[in-house]
Coordinates of C-alpha atoms and ligand atoms in Angstrom, one line a residue:
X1 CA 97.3 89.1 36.0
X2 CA 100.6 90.6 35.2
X3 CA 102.7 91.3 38.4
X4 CA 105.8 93.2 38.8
X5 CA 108.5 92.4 41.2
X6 CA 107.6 94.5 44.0
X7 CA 104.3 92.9 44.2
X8 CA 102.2 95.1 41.9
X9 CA 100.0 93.6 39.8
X10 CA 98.0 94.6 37.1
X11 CA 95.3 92.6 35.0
X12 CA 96.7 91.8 31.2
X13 CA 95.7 95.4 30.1
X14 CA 98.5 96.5 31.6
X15 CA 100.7 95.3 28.2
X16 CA 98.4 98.6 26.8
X17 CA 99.0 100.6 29.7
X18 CA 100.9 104.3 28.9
X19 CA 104.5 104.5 28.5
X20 CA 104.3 106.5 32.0
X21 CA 104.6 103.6 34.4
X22 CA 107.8 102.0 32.2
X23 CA 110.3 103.7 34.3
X24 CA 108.1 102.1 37.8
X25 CA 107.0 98.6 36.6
X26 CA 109.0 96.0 34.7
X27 CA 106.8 93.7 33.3
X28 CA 108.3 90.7 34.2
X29 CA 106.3 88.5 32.0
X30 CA 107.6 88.0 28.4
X31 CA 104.4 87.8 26.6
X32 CA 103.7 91.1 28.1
X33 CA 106.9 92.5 27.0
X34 CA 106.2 91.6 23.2
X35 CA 103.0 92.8 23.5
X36 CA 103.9 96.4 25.0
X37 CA 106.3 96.4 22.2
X38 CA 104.1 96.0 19.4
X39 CA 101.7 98.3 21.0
X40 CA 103.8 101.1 21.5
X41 CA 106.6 100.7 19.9
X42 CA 109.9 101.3 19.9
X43 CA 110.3 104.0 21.8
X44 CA 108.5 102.3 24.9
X45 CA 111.0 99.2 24.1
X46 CA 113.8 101.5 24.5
X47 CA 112.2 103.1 28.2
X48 CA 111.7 99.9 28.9
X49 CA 115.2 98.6 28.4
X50 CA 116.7 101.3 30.1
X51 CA 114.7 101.0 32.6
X52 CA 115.6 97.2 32.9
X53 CA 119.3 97.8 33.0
X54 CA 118.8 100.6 35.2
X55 CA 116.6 98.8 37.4
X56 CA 119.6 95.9 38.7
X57 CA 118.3 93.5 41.4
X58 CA 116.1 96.7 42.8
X59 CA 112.4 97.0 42.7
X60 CA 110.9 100.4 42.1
X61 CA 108.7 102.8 45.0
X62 CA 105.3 104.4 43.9
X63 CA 106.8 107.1 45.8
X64 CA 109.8 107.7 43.4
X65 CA 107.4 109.6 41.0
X66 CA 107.6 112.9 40.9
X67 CA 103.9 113.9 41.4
X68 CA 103.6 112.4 45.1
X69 CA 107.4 112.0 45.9
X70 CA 107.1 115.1 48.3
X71 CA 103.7 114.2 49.9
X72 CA 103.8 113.0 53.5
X73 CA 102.9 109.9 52.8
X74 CA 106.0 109.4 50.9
X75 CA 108.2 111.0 53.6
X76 CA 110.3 107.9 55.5
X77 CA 111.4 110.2 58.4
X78 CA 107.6 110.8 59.2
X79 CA 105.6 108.4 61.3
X80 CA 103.7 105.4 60.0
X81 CA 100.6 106.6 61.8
X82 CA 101.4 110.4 60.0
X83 CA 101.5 109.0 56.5
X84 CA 98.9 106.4 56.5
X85 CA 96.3 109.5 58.1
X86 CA 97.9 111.3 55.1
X87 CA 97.7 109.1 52.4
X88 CA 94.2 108.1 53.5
X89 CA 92.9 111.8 53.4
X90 CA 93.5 112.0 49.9
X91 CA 91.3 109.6 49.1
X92 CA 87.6 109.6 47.8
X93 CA 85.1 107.7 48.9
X94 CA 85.1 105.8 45.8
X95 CA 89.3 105.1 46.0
X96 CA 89.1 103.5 49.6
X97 CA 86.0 100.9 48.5
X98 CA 88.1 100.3 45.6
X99 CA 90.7 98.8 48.0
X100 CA 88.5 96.5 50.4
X101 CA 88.7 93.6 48.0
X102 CA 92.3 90.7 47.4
X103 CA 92.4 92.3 44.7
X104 CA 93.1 96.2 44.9
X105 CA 93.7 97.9 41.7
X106 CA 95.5 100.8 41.3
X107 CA 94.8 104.4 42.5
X108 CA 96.2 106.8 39.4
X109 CA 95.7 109.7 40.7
X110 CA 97.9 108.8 44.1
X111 CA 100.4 106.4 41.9
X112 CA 99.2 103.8 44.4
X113 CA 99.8 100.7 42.2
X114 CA 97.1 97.9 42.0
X115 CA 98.3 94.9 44.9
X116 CA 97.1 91.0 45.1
X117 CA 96.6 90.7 49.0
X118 CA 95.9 86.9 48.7
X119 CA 99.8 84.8 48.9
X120 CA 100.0 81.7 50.6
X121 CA 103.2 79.6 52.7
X122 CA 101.6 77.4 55.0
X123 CA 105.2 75.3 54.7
X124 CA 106.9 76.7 51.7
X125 CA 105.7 79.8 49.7
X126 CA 102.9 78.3 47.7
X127 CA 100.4 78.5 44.7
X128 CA 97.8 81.1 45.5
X129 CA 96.7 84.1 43.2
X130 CA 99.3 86.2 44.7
X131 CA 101.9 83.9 43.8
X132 CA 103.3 81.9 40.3
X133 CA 105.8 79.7 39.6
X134 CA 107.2 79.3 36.0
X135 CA 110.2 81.4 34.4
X136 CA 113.4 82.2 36.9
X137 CA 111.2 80.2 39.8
X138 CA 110.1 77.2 38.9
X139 CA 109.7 75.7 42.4
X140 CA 110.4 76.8 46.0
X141 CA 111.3 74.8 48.8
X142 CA 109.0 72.4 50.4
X143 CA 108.9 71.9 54.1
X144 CA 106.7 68.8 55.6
X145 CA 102.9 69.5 56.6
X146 CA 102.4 71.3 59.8
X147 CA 101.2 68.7 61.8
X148 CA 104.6 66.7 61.2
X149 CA 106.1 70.2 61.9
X150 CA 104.7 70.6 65.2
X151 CA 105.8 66.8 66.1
X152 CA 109.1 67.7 66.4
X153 CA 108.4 70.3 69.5
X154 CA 111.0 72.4 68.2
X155 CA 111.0 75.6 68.5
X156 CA 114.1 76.8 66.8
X157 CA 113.2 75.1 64.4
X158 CA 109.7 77.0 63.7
X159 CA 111.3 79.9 63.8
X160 CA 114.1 79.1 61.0
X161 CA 111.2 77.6 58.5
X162 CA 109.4 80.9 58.7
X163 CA 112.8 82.8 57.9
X164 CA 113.6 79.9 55.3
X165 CA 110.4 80.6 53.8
X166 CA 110.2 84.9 54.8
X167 CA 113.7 84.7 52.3
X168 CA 112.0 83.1 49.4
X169 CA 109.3 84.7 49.4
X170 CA 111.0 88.0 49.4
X171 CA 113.1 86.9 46.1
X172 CA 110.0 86.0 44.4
X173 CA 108.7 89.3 45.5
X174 CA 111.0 91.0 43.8
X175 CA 111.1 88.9 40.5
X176 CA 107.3 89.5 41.0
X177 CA 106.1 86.0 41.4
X178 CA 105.2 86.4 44.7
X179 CA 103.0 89.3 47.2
X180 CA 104.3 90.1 50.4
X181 CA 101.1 89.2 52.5
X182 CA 100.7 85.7 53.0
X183 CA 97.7 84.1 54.6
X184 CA 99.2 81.5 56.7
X185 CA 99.9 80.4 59.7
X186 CA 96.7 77.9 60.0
X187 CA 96.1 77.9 64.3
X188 CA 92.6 76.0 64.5
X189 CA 93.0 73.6 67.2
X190 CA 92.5 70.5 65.9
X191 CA 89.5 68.7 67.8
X192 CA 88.1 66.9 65.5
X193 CA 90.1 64.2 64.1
X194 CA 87.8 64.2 60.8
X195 CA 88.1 67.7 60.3
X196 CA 90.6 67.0 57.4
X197 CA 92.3 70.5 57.3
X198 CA 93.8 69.4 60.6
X199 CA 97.2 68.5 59.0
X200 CA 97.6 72.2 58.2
X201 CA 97.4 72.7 61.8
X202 CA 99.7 72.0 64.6
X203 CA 97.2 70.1 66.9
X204 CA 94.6 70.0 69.6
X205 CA 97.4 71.8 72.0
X206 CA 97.1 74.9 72.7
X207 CA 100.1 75.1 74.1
X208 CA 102.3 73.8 71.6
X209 CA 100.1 75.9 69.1
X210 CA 100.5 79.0 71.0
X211 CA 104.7 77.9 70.6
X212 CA 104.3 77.2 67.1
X213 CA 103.2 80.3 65.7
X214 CA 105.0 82.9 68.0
X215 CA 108.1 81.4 66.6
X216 CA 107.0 81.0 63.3
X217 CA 105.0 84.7 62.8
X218 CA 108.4 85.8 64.1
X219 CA 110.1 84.0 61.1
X220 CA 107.9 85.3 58.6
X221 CA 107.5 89.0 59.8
X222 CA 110.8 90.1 61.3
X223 CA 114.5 89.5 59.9
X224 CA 117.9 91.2 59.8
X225 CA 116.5 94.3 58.8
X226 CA 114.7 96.1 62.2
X227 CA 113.0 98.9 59.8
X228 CA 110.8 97.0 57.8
X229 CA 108.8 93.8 58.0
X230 CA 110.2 91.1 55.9
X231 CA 106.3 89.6 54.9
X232 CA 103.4 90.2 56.6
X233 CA 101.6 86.4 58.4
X234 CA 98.0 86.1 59.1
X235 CA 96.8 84.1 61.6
X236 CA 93.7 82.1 60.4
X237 CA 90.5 81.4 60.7
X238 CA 89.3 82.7 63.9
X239 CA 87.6 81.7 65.5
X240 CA 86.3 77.8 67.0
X241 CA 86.6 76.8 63.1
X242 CA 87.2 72.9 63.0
X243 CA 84.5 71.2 60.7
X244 CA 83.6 71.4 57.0
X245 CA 80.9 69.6 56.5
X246 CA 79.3 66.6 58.7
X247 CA 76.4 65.7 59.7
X248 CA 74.1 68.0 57.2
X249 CA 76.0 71.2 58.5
X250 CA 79.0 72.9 56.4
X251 CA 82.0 75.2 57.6
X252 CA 79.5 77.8 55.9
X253 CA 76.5 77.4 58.2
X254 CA 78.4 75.9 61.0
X255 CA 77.6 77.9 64.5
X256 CA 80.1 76.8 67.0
X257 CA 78.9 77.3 70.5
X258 CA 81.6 77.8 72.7
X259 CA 81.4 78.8 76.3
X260 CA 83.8 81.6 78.1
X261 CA 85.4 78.8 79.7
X262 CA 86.5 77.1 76.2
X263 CA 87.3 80.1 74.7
X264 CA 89.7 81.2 77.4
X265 CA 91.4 77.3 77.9
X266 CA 91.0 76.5 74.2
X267 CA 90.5 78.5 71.4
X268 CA 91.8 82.3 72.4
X269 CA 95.3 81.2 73.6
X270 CA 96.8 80.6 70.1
X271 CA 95.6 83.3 68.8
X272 CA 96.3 85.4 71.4
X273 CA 99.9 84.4 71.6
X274 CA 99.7 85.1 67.6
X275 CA 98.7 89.0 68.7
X276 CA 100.7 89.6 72.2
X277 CA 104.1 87.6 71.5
X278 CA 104.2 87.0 67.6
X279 CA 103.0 90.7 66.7
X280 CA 101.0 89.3 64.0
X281 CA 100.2 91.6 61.2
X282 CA 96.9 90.4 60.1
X283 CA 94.0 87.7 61.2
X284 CA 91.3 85.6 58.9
X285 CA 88.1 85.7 60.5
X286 CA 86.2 82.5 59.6
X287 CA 83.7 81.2 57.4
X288 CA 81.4 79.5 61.0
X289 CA 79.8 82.1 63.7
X290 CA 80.3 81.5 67.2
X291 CA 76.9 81.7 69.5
X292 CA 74.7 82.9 66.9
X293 CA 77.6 85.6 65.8
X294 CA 79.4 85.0 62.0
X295 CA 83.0 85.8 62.7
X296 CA 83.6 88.1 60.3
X297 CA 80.5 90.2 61.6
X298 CA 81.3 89.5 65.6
X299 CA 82.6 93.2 67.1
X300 CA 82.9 92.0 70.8
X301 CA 85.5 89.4 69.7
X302 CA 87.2 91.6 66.9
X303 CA 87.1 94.8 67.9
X304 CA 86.7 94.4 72.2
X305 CA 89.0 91.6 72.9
X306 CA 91.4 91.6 69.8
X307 CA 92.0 95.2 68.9
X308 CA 91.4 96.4 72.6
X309 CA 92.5 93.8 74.9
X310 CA 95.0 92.3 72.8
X311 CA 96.4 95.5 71.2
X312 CA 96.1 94.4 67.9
X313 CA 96.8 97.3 65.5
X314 CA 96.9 95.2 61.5
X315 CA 94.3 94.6 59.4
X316 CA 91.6 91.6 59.7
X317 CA 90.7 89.8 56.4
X318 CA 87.4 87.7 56.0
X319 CA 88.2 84.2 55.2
X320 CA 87.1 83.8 51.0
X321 CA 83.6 84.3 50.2
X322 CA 83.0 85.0 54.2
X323 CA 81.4 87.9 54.1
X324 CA 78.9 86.9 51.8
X325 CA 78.5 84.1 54.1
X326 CA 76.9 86.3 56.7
X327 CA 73.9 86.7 54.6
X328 CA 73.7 84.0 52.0
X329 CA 74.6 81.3 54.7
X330 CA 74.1 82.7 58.0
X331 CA 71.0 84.8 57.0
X332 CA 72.5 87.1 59.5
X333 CA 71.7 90.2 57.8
X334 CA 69.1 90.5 55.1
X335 CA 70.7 93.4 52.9
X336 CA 74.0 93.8 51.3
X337 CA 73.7 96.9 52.7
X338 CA 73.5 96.0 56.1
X339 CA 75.9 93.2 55.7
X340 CA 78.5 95.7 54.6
X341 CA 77.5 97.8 57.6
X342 CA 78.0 95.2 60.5
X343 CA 81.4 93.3 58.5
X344 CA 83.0 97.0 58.7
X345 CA 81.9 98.1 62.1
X346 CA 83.1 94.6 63.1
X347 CA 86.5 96.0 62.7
X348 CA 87.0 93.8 59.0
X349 CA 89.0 95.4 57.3
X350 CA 89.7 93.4 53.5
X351 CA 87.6 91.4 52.3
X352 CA 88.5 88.0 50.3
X353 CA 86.1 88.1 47.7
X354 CA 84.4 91.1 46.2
X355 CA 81.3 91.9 48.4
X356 CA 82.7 95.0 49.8
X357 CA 84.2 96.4 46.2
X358 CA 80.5 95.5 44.8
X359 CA 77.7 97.3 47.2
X360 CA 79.8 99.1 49.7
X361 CA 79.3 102.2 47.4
X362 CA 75.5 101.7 47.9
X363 CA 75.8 101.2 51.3
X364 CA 77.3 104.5 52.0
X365 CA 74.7 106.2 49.3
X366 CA 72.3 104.8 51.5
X367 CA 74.3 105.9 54.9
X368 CA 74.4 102.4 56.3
X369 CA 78.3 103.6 56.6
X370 CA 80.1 106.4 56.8
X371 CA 83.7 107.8 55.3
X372 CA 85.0 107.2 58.8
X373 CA 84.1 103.4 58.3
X374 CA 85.4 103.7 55.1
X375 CA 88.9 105.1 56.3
X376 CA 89.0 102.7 59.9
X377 CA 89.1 99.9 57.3
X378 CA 91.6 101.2 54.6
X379 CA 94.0 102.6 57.2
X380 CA 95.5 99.4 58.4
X381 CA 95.4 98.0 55.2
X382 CA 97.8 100.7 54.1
X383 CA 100.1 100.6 57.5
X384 CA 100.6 97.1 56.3
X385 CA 102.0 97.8 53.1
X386 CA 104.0 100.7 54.3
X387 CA 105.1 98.7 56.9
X388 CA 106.6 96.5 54.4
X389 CA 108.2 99.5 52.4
X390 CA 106.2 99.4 49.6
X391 CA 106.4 103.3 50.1
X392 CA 109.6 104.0 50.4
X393 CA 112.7 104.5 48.4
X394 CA 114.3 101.1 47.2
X395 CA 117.9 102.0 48.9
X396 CA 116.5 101.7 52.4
X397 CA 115.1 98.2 51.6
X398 CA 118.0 95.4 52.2
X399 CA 115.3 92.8 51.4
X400 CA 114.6 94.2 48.2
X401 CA 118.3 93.0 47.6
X402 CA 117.0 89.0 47.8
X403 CA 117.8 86.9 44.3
X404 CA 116.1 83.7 43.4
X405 CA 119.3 82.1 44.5
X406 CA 118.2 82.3 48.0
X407 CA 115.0 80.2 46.8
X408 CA 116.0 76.4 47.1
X409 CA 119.2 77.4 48.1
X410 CA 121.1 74.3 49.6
X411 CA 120.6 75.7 53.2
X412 CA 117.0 75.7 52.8
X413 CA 116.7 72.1 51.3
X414 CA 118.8 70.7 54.4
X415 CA 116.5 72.5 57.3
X416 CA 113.5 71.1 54.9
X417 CA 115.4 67.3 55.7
X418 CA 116.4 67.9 58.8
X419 CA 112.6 69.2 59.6
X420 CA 111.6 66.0 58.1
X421 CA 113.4 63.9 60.4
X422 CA 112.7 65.3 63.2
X423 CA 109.1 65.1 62.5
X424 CA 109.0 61.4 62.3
X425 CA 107.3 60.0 65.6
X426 CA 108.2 56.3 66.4
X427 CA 104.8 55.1 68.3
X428 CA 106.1 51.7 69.3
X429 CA 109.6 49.5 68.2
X430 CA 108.6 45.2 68.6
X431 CA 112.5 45.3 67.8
X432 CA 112.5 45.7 64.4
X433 CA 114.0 48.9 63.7
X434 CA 116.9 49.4 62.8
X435 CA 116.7 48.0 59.7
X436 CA 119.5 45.3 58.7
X437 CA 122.0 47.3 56.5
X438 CA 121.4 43.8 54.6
X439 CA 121.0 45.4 51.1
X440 CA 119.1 42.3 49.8
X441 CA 116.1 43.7 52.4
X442 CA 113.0 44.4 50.5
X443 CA 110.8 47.0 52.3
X444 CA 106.8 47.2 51.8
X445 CA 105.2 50.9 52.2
X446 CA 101.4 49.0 52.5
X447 CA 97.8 51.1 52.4
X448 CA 95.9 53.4 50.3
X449 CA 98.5 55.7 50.7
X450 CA 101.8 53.9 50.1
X451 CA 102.2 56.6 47.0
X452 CA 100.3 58.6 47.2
X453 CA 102.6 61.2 46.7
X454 CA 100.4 64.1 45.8
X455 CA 98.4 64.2 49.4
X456 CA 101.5 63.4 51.1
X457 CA 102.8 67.0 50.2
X458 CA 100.0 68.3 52.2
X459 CA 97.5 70.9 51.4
X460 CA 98.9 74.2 50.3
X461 CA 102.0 72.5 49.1
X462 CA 104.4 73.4 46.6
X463 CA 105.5 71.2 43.5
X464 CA 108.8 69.7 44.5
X465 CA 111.5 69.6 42.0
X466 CA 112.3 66.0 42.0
X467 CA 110.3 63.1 42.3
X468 CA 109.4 60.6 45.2
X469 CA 112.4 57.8 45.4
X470 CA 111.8 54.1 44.7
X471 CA 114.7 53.4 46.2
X472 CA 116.5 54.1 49.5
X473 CA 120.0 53.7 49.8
X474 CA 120.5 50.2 50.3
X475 CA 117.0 48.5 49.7
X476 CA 114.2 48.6 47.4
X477 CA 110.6 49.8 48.3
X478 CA 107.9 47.9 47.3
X479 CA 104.2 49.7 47.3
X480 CA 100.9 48.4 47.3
X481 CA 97.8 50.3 47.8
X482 CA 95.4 47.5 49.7
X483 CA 96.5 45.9 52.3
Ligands
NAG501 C1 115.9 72.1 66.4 O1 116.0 72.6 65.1 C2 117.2 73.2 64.8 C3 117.1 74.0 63.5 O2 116.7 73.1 62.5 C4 118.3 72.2 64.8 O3 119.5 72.8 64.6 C5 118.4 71.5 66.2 O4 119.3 70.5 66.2 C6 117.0 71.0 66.5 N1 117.0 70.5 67.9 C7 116.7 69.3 68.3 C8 116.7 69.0 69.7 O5 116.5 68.4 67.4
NAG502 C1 73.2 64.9 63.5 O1 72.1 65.8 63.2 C2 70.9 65.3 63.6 C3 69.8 66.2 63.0 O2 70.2 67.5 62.9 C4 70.8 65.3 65.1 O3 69.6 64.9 65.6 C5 71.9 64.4 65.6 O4 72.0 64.5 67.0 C6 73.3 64.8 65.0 N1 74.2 63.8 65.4 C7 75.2 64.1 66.3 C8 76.1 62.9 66.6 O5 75.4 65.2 66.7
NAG503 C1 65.2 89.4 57.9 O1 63.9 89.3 57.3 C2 63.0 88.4 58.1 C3 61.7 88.3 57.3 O2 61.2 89.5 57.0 C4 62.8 88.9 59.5 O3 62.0 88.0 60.2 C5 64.2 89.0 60.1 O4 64.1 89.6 61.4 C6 65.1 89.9 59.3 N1 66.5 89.8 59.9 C7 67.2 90.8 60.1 C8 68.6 90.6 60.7 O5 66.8 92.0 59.9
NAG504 C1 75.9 106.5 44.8 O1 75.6 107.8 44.7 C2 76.3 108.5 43.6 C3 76.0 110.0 43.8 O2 74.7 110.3 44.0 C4 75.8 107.9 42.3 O3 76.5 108.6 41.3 C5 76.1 106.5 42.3 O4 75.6 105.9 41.1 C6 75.5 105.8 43.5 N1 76.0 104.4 43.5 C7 75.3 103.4 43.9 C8 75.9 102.0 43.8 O5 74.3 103.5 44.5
NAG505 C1 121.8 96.2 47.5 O1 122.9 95.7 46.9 C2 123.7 96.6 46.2 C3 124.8 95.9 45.4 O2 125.5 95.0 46.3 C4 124.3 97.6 47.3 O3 125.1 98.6 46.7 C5 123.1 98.2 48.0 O4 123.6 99.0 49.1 C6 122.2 97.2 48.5 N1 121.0 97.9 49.0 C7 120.6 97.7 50.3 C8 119.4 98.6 50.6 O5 121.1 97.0 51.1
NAG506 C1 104.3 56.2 42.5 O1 103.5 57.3 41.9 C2 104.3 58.0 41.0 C3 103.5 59.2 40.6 O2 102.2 58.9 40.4 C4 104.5 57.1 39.8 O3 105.3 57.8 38.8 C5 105.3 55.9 40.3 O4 105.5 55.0 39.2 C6 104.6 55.2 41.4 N1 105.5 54.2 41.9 C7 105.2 53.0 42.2 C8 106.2 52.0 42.7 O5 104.0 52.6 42.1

């Protein structure tokens, strides 16, 4: 996929694409480049130059083209709500199914330009297939896991990783390594000590999980600039999701049963802090059901308590694969039909995968939905992005002012240290610590995981630009991998 540095991507056939988008989309990638050139020649190498040295740091708006530059949904002194009913409207039934899926492709005859939904920054903006590294970014900075995160019970200092990361991710945005919607933070409360996603996670506390992600959602979402959001968070996986595979069950068949009682002390209060305080933009429903209900499919939680009760007005997103799941795993529904039906009148909006972009159309042939489904579901999707300013003219977008500079900048490396620090937990001291400053001391690191450098990143992590130190200041670390 070939993606441009607002976030529009296109698959490779792009390079062939008409000389009418050279003035909108860069091409970033180099291979691209030569290709377009060859293809179309010189007179496309020319737009495109111009266009480059026209284009400075700024990415380009959809809505900059003259054939839908004076449609409402273009207009930035009209409401959101206005121009997403707008934009929405002019869509067949054939352009909104096209959208349901990670990856959206374009819609020509709107200039809508194709989008990868699926980004990742659990702690640091990370590998995912909305985001690359290579070229101008060959790294980004690399916080400690989550669970060391949340050790440090520090709240200011959840909030300054999420803008930390918020600030990268917007200069790889616009250098188009990176989307804008990121499917992090990770809020499962951790009751299983085997489950071994926990480390994404910031415990079995709801409490300090409910802290955690208000001030990091706030990080991520909202920065200096009050009109726009800076990247849109997603908390994940609801809901009671904790085990992937034990005891002859798997997170895909897995049906938690949960009683009101647990959901209201345990497994709501993150999430619901998520909604209420952080003003998340989007929820992952999750691969297990809950009593007998598949998450992605369960209306009463998604539509009654989150959308109603919480006020929850973003999109919801099925984990990967999980609305397949519904039928293949849960044998929930029997039909791809119906499992379209009950997925979309379950208030889920996108789906991760491709079910939805593959037999929705058959669905609605068959009226199992309706264009009203059809529009519920694509309407969020699209306040999102025009929430973001993917709409609307490039001056009126600061962020879009972000340089790879700001990724690994020196400030970000030092919160990253001083995060790691502070996430160290000292369980017990027989005396021994401090260390002598003696620099003849020899230090062990002892166990399977002495250097195991790779895991210790986490999951979801990002490649670090230097390598793990064999030496501290003063002493010399010896490792040994059995004890
Ligand atoms: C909390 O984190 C902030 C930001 O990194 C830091 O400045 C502050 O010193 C930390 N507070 C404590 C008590 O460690
Ligand atoms: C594991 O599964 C078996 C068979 O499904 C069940 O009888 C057993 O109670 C389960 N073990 C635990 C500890 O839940
Ligand atoms: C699926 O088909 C089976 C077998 O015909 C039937 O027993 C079951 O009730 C069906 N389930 C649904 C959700 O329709
Ligand atoms: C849906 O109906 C339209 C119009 O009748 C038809 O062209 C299309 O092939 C059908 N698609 C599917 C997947 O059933
Ligand atoms: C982006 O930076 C340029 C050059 O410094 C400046 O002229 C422009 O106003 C900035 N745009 C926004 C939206 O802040
Ligand atoms: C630790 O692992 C790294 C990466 O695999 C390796 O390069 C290094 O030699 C190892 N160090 C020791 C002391 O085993």
């Amino acid at each position: 996929t070939i993606c441009y540095r607002d976030g529009r991507c296109r698959v490779p056939f792009c390079c062939a694409s008409p000389l009418l988008h050279c003035s909108l989309s860069l091409p970033w990638n180099p291979s691209c480049l030569k290709l377009r050139m060859a293809e179309i020649g010189i007179a496309a190498c020319l737009c495109l130059m111009l266009a480059m040295a026209a284009g400075g740091a700024l990415g380009s708006s959809p809505c900059d083209d003259p054939s839908v530059a004076n449609l409402p949904f273009c207009n930035p002194d009209l409401d959101l709500v206005d121009r997403v009913k707008d934009l929405v409207s002019r869509m067949s039934v054939t352009d909104m199914i096209s959208q349901l899926g990670n990856t959206a492709p374009a819609i020509e005859h709107l200039n809508i330009p194709a989008y990868q939904w699926w980004s990742e920054a659990l702690h640091g903006v990370a590998s995912s297939p909305g985001v690359s590294f290579g070229g101008k970014v060959p790294s980004a900075t690399s916080f400690p896991q989550v669970i060391g995160i949340a050790a440090t019970f520090n709240s200011t200092l959840f909030y300054e990783m999420g803008q930390a990361i918020s600030t990268e991710a917007r200069a790889m945005n616009n250098v188009g390594q990176a989307g804008l919607t990121f499917f992090t933070p990770n809020i499962n409360i951790y009751r299983d000590p085997r489950w071994g996603r926990g480390q994404e996670t910031p415990g079995e506390d709801p409490y300090l999980t409910s802290a955690y992600v208000e001030q990091y959602v706030a990080g991520l979402q909202f920065g200096p600039d009050q009109r726009y959001l800076k990247t849109v968070a997603c908390c994940k996986h609801f809901s009671a999701y904790d085990l992937e595979n034990w005891n002859g069950t798997d997170r895909f068949h897995f049906n938690a049963i949960v009683s009101d009682q647990d959901f209201a002390e345990t497994y709501f209060p993150a999430f619901e802090s998520c909604v209420r305080v952080g003003k998340v933009s989007s929820i992952m429903c999750s691969y297990n059901a809950v009593n007998g209900v598949p998450s992605c499919a369960n209306n009463v939680i998604q539509n009654q308590i989150v959308r109603n009760e919480w006020d929850f007005s973003g999109f919801i997103v099925s984990d990967c694969g999980a609305i397949n799941t519904i039928m293949a795993d849960h044998h929930y529904t029997n039909t791809t039909e119906e499992t379209v039906q009950v997925a979309l009148r379950a208030g889920t909006n996108l789906n991760c995968g491709g079910f939805y972009q593959k037999y929705a159309m058959e669905a609605y042939n068959k009226s199992y939905i309706t264009e009203a489904d059809l529009a519920n579901a694509v309407g969020p999707l699209f306040g999102q992005r025009m929430a973001l300013g993917m709409f609307d003219p490039t001056h009126l977008q600061p962020y879009l002012n972000i340089s790879t500079d700001q990724i690994n900048s020196p400030a970000h490396q030092a919160l990253a240290l001083d995060a790691a620090r502070e996430s160290i937990v000292l369980l017990q001291n027989d005396g021994s610590l401090p260390l002598s400053a003696e620099s003849s001391l020899k230090v062990a690191v002892i166990g399977p995981n002495s250097n195991a450098t790779e895991t210790m990143q986490g999951n979801y992590h990002v490649s670090p630009l230097t390598p793990p130190p064999t030496h501290t200041h003063t002493h010399t670390l010896l490792y040994h991998s059995s004890l």
